[in-house]
Short mmCIF file of C-alpha atoms and ligand atoms in Angstrom, two decimals:
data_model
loop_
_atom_site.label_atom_id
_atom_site.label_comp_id
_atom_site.label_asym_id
_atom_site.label_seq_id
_atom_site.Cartn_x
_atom_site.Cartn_y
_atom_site.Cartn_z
CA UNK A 1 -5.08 -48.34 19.80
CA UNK A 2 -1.75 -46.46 20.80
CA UNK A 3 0.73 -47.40 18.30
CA UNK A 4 2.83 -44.48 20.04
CA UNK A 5 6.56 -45.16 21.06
CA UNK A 6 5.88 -42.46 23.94
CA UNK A 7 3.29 -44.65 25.06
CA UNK A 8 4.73 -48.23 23.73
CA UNK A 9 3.77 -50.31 27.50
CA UNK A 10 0.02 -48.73 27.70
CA UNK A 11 0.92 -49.70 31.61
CA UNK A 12 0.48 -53.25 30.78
CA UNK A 13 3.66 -54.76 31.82
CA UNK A 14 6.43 -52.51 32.98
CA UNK A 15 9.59 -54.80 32.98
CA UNK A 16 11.04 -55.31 36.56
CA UNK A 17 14.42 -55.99 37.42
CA UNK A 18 17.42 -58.85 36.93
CA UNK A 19 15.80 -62.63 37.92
CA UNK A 20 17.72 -65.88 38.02
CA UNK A 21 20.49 -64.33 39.99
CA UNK A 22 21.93 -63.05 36.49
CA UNK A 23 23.36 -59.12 36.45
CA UNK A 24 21.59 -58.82 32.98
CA UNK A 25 19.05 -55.86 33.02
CA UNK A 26 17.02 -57.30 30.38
CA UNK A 27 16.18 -60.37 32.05
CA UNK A 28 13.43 -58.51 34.02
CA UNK A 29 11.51 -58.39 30.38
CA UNK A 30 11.37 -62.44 31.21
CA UNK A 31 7.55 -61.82 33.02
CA UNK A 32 6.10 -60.13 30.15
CA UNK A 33 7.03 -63.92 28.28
CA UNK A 34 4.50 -66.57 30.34
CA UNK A 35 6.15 -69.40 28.32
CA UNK A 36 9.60 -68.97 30.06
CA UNK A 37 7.85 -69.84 33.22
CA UNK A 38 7.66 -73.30 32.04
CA UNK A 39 9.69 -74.64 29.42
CA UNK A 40 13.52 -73.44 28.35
CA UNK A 41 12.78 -71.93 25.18
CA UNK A 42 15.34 -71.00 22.61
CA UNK A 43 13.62 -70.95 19.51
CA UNK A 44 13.03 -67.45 18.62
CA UNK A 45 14.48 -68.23 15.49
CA UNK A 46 10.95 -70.08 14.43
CA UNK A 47 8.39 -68.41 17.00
CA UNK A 48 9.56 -65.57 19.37
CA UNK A 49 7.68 -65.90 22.54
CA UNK A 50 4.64 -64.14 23.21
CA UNK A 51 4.64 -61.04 24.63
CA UNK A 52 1.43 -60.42 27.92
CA UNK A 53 1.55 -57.26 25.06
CA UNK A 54 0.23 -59.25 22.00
CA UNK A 55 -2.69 -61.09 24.77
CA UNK A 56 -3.83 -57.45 25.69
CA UNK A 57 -3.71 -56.02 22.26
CA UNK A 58 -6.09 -58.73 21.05
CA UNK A 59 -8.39 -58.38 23.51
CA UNK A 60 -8.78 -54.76 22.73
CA UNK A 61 -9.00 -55.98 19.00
CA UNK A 62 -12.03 -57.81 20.48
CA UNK A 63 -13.43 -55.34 22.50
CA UNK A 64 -13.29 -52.82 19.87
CA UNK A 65 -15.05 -54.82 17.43
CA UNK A 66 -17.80 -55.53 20.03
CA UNK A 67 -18.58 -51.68 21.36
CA UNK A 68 -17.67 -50.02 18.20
CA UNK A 69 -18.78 -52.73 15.30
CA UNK A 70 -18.28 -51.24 11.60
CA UNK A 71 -17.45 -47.77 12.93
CA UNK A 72 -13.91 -49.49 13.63
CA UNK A 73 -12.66 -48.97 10.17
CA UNK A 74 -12.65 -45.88 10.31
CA UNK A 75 -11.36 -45.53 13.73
CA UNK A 76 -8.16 -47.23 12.86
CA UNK A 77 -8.67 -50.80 11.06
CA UNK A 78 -8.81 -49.64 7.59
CA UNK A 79 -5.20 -47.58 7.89
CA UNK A 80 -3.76 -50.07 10.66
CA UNK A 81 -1.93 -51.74 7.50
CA UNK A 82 -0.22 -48.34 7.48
CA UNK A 83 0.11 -47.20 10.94
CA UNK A 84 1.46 -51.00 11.65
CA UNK A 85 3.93 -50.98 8.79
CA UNK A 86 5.22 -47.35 10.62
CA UNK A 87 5.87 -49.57 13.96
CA UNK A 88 7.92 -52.25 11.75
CA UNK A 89 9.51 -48.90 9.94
CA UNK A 90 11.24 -47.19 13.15
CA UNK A 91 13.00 -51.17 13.66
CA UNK A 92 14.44 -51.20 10.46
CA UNK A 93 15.27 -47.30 9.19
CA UNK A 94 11.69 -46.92 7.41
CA UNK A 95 10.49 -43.09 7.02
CA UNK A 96 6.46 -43.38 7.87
CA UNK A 97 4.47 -44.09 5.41
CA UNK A 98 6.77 -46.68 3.48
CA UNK A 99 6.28 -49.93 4.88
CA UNK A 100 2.66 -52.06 4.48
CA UNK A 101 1.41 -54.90 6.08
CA UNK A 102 0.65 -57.98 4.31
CA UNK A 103 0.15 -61.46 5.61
CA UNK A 104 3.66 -63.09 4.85
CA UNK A 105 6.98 -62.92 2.87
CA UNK A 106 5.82 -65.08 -0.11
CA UNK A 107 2.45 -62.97 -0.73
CA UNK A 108 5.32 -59.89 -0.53
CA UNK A 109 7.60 -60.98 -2.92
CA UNK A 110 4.72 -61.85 -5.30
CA UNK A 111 3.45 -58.38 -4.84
CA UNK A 112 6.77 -57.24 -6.20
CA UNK A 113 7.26 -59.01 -9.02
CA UNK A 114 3.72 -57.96 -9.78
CA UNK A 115 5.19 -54.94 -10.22
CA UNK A 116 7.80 -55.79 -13.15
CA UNK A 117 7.44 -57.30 -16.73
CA UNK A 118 9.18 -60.66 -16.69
CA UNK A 119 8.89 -60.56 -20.89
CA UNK A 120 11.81 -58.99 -21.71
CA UNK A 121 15.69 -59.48 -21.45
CA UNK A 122 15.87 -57.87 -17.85
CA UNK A 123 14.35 -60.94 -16.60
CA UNK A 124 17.26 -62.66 -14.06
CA UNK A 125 16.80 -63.03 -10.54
CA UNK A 126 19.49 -63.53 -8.37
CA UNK A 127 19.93 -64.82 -5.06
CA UNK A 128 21.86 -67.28 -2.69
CA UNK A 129 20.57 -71.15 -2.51
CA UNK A 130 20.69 -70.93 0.90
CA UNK A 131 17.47 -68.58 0.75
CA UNK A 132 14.33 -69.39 2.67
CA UNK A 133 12.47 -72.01 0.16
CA UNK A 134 9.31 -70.18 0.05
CA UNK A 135 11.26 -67.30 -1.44
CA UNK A 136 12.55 -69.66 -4.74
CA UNK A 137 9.44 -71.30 -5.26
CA UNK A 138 7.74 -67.70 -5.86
CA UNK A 139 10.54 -66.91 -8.35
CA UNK A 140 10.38 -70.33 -9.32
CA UNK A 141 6.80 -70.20 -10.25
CA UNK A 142 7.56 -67.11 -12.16
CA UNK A 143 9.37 -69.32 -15.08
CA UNK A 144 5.80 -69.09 -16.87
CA UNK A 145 6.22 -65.56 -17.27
CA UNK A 146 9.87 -65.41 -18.06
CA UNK A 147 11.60 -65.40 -14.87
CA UNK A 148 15.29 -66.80 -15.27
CA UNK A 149 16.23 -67.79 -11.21
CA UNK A 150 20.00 -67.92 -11.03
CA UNK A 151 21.02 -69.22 -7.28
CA UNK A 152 24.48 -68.20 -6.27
CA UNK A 153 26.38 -71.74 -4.60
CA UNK A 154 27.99 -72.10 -0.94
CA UNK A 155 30.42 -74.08 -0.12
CA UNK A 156 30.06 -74.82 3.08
CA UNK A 157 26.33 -74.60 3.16
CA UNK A 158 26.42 -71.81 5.98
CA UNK A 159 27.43 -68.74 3.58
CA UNK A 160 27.96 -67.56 0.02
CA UNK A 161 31.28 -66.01 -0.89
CA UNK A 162 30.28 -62.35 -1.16
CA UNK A 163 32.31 -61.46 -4.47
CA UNK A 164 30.75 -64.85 -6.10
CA UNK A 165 27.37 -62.65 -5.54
CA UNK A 166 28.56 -59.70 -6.81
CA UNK A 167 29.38 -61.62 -10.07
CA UNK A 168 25.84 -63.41 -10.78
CA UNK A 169 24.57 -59.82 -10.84
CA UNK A 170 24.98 -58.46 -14.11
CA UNK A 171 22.63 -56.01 -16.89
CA UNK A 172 20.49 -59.01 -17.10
CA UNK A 173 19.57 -59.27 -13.37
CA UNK A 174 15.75 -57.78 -12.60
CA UNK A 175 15.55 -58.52 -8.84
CA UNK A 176 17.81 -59.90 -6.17
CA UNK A 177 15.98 -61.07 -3.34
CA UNK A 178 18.58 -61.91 -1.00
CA UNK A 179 18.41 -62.75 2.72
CA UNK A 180 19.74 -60.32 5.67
CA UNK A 181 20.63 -63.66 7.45
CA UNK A 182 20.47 -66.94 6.33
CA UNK A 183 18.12 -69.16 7.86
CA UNK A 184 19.80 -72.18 7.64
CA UNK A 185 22.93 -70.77 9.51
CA UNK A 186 22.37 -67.66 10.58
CA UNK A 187 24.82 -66.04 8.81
CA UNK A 188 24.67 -62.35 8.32
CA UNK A 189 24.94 -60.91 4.40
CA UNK A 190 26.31 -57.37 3.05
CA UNK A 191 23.15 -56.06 2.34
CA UNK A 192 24.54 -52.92 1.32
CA UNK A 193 27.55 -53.94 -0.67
CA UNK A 194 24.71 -56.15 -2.80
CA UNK A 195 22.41 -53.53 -3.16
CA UNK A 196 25.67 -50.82 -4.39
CA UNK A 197 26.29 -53.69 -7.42
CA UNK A 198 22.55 -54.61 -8.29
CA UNK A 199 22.17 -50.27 -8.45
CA UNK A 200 25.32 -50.36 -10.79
CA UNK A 201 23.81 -52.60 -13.09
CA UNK A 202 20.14 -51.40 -12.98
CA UNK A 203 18.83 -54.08 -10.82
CA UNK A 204 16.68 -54.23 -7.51
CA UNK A 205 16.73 -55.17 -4.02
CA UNK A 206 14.53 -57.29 -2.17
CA UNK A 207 15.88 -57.70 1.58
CA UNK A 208 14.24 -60.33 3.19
CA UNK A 209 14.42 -59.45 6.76
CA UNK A 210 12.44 -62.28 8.69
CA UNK A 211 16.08 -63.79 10.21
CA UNK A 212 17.62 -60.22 11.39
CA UNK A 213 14.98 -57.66 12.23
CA UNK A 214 14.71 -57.35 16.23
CA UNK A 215 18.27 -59.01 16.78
CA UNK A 216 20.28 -57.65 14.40
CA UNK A 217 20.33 -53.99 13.41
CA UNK A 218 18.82 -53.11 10.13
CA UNK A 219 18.82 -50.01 8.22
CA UNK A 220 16.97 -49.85 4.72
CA UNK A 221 17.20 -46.26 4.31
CA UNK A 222 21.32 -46.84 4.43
CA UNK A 223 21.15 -50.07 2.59
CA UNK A 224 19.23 -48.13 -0.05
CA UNK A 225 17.47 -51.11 -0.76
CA UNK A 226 14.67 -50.89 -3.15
CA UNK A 227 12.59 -53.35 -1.37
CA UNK A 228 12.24 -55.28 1.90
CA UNK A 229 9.87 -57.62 3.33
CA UNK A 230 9.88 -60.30 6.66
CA UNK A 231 7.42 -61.14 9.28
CA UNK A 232 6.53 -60.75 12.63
CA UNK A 233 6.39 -64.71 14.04
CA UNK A 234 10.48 -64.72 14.97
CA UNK A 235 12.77 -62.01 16.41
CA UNK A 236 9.62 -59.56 16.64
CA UNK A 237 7.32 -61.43 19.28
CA UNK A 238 4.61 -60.67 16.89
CA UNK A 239 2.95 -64.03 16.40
CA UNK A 240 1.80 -65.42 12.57
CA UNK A 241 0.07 -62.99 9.93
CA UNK A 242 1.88 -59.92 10.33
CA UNK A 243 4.02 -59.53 7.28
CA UNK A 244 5.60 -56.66 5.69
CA UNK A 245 6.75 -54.71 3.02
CA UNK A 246 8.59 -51.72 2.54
CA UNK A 247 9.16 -49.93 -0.75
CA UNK A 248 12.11 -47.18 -1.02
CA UNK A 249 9.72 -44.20 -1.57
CA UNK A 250 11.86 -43.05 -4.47
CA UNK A 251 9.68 -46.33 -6.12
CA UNK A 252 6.33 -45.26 -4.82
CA UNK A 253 5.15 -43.27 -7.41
CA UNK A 254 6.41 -45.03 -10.65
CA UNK A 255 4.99 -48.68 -9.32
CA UNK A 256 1.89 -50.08 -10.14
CA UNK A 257 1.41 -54.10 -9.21
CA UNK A 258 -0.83 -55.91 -10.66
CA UNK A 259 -1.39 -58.21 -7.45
CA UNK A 260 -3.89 -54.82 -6.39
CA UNK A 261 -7.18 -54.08 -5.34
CA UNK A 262 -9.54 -51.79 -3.58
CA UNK A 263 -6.90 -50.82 -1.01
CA UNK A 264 -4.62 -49.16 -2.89
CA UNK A 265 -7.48 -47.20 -4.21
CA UNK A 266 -6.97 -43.66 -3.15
CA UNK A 267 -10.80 -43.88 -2.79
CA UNK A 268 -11.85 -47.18 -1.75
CA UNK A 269 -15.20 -45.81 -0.41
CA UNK A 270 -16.18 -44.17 -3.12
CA UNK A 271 -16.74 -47.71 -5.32
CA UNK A 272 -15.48 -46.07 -8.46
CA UNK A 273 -15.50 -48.67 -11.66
CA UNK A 274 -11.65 -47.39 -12.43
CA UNK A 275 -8.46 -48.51 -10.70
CA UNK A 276 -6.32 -45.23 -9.40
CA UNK A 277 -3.27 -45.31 -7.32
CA UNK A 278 -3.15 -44.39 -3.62
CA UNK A 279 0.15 -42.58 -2.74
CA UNK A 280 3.30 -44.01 -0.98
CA UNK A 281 2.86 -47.08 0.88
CA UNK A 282 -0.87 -47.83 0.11
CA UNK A 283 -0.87 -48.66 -2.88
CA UNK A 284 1.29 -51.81 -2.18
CA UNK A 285 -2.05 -53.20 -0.53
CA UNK A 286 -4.80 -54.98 -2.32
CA UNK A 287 -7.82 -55.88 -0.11
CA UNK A 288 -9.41 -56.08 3.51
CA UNK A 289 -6.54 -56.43 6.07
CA UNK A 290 -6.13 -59.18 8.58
CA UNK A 291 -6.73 -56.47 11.21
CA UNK A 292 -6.43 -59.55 14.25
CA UNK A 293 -3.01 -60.34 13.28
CA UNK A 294 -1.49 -56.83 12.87
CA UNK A 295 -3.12 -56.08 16.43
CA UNK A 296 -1.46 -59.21 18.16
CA UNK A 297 1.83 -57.71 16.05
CA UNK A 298 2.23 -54.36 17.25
CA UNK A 299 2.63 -55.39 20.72
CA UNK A 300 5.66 -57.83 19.69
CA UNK A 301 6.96 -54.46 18.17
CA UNK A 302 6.44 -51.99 21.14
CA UNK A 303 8.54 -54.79 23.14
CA UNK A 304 11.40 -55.27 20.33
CA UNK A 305 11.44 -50.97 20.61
CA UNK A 306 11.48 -50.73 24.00
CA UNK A 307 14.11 -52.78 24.69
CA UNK A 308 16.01 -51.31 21.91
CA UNK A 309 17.56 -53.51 18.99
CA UNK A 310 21.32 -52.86 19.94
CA UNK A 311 21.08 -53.95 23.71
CA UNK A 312 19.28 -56.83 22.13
CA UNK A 313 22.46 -56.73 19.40
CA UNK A 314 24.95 -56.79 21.99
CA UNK A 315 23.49 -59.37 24.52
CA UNK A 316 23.12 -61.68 21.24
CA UNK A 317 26.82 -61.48 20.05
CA UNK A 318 27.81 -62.43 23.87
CA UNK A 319 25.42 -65.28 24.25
CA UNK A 320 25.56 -66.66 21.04
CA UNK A 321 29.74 -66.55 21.61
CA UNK A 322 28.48 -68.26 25.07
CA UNK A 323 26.87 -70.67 23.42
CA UNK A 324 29.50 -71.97 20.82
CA UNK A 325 32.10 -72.04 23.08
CA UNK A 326 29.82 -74.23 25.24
CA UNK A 327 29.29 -76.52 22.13
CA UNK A 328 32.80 -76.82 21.59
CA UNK A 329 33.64 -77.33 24.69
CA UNK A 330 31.44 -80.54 25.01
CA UNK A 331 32.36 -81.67 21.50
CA UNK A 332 29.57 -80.50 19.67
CA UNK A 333 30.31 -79.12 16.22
CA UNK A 334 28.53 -75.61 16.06
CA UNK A 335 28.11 -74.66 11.97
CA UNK A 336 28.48 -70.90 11.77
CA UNK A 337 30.02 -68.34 9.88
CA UNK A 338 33.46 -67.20 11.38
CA UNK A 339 33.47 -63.53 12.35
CA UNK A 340 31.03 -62.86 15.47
CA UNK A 341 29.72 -59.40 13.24
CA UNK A 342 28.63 -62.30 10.52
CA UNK A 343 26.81 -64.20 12.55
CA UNK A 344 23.12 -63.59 13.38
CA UNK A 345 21.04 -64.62 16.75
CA UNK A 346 21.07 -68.12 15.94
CA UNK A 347 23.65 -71.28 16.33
CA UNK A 348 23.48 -74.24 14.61
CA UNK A 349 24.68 -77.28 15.76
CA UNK A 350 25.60 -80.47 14.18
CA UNK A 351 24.74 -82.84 16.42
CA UNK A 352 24.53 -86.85 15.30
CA UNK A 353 21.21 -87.86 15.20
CA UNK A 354 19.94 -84.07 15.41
CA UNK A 355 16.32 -85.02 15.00
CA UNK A 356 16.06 -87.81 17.37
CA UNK A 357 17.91 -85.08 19.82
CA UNK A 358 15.60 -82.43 19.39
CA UNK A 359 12.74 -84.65 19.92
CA UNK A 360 14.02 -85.46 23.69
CA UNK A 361 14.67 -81.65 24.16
CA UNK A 362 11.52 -80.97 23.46
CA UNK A 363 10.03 -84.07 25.66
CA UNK A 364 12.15 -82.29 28.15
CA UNK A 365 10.32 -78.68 27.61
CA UNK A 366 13.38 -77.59 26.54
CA UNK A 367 12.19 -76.09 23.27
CA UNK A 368 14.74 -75.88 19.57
CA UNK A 369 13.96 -77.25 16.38
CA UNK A 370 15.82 -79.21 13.70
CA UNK A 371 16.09 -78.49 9.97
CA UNK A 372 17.65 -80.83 7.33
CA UNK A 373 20.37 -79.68 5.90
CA UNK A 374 20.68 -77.31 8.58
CA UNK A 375 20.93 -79.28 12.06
CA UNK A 376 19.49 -78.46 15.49
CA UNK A 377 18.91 -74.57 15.85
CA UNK A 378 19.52 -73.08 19.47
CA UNK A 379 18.11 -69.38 19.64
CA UNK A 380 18.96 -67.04 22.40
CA UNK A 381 16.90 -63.83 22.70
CA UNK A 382 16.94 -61.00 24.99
CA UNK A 383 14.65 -63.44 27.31
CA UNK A 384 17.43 -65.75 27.62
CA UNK A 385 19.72 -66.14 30.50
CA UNK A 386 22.91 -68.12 30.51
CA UNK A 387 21.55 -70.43 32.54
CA UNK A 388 19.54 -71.92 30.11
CA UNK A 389 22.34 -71.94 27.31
CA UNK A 390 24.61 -74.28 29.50
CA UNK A 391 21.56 -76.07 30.45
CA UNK A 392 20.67 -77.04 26.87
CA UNK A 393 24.30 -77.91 26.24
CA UNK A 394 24.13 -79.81 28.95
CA UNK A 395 21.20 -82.20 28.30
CA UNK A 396 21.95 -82.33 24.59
CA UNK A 397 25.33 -83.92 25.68
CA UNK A 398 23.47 -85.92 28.45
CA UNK A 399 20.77 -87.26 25.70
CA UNK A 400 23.98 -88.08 23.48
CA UNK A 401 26.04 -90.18 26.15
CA UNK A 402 22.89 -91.82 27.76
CA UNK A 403 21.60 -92.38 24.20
CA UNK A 404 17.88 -90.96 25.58
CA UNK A 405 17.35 -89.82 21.31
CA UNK A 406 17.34 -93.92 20.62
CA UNK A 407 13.27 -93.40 21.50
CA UNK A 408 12.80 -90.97 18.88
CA UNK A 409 14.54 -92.80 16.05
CA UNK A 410 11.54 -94.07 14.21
CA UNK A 411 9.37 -91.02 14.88
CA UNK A 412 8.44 -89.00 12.52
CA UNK A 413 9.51 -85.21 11.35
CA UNK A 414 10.24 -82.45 13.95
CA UNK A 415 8.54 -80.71 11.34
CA UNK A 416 7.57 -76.97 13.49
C1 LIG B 1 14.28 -65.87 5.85
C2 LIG B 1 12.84 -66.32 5.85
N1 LIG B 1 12.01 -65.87 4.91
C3 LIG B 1 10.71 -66.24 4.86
C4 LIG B 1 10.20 -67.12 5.80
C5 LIG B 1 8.75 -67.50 5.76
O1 LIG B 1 8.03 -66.95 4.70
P1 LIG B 1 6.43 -66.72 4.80
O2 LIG B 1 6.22 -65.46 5.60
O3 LIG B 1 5.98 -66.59 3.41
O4 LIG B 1 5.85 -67.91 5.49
C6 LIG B 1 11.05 -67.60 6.81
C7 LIG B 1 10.61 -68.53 7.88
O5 LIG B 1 9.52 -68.84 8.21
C8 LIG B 1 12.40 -67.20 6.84
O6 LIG B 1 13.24 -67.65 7.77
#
């Protein structure tokens, strides 16, 4: 499979040019995304749109396990963990060779406190409250062994003050497994002004990505992080399964986790009765890869590189200022950090009866979610054109005045 950036379309679906009567060059890449033919959809957010890409790329998965059978590990399945995790790498400042694939953030941050011995004093973790749930409940679940989970407070519930971070971290503090960007507001953090006082004190750095790679720029190399980790279902058009991890490789050699297995094996074939560690990335694996998934995935990535993260970057910042003037302009309350640099690809709105709301949107194939706590969350990606941001502004403030949400009210959870 070609994995290549020289080669990233395979000449599958070469984008063509501006639609919609829009001047924006990236709204050819709209026919490579079937689901914008038929429903507004601005929940990238949750689930980036699939890519033609990701359909062709699984049926070559298919087709290679049908004409080539078991010979297909060793033509590719057994390192595509690797050569994967080197397509996530050139998105966010990875050298090759430093980032694995796994199936999701929570199996990834397990896999790094695998790594560490909770028993001792060093046994803090630090991070905001307004972190992706999944993400406490690992460290959470860590008590047993020692873990001490210190979450930083917001005030407003869309950010934490950055120097109230920098103060939770102290020579007690293991791990900080902070978010790039909040999920619950999309609020961008200082990754690297984090990572300079966790380094101070003798701590580590666990990024967590999933909100910011393919819309915002990321660069772990520059961060210095120690860790990072995210998945492919959002920003990256990569569709569920496709996690990953990347370890600094200063790390790789002095690491050992005990979540392991036969993958990180330097010789898996040879069945040998002793564990031994595979160098750099690989030994952050444990067993058989979901090879399906990381297929699907690395056409969501060829996309996201093609395109190029800062045009993607810079259309963002203007739609998503679009998009909250809009709000405010029809007297909806958007709940975002205030500097346009802190704010990620996402805009949350608080909009009375949010739920009921979103339900009619999505009756209406216009397609956002809802999050308590949070409120509806409207995603523009580089798929999006204006027309469809004052077109969900629009019907949310039509659904509002008609009172169309009143039909929802007793239904249940938007839950996805
Ligand atoms: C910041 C962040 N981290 C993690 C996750 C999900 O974690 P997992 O890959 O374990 O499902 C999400 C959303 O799905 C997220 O927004």
């Amino acid at each position: 499979m070609s994995l290549s950036p020289a080669d990233p379309s395979g000449g599958l679906s070469p984008p063509a040019g501006p639609i919609g009567g829009e001047a924006d060059p990236l709204l050819g890449w709209r026919r490579e995304f079937p689901i914008l033919g038929r429903s507004r959809y601005l929940v990238s957010h949750s689930l980036g749109a699939m890519p033609r890409r990701a359909e062709a790329r699984l049926h070559e998965y298919a087709r290679t396990w049908a004409e080539r059978g078991v010979r297909a590990w060793a033509e590719g399945w057994w390192t595509l963990p690797l050569t994967a995790g080197d397509a996530v790498g050139r998105i966010i400042g990875a050298p090759p060779g430093s980032v694995v694939m796994h199936q999701n953030v929570s199996l990834c941050q397990s896999l790094v406190l695998s790594c560490f011995d909770l028993s001792g004093p060093r046994n803090g973790i630090v991070c905001e409250e307004l972190n992706f749930p999944t993400v406490l409940y690992v460290y959470q679940a860590h008590a047993a062994l020692g873990a001490r989970l210190h979450t930083v407070k917001s005030d407003d519930g869309i950010t934490v003050p950055l120097e109230r971070f920098l103060a939770a971290i102290d020579e007690t503090t293991l791990l900080v497994p902070l978010s790039h960007v909040i999920f619950r507001s999309g609020a961008v953090q200082d990754v690297a002004a984090i990572t300079r006082r966790a380094h101070e004190v003798g701590a580590y750095v666990v990024a967590d990505l999933y909100q910011s790679a393919g819309t915002v720029p990321v660069d772990v190399t520059a961060w210095d992080v120690d860790f990072a980790t995210g998945g492919s279902v959002k920003w990256l058009c990569g569709g569920p399964g496709a996690g990953y991890l990347y370890v600094s490789p200063r790390l790789h050699d002095t690491l050992r986790p005990r979540m392991t297995g036969w993958a990180a094996h330097p010789r898996p074939f040879a069945f040998e009765l002793e564990h031994d560690w595979a160098e750099g990335a690989a030994r952050f694996q444990h067993g058989t890869p979901g090879v399906p998934a990381l297929y699907a995935a690395t056409g969501g990535y060829e996309v996201v590189e093609e395109v190029g993260v800062d045009a993607i970057r810079a259309k963002s910042m203007r739609q998503v200022a679009l998009l909250i003037a809009l709000a405010e302009e029809n007297g909806l309350r958007p709940r975002v950090a205030g500097r346009p640099a802190e704010r990620g690809g996402m805009v949350v709105l608080d909009v009375e009866h949010g739920e009921a709301v979103t339900r009619e949107l999505l009756r209406r194939e216009t397609i956002v979610d809802y999050r308590p706590g949070a409120g509806l969350r409207i995603s523009p990606h580089f798929y999006t054109s204006d027309d469809e941001l004052r077109g969900v502004v629009a019907e949310i403030r039509g659904i509002l005045d008609e009172g169309a949400w009143k039909a929802h009210q007793r239904d249940g959870g938007t839950g996805f």
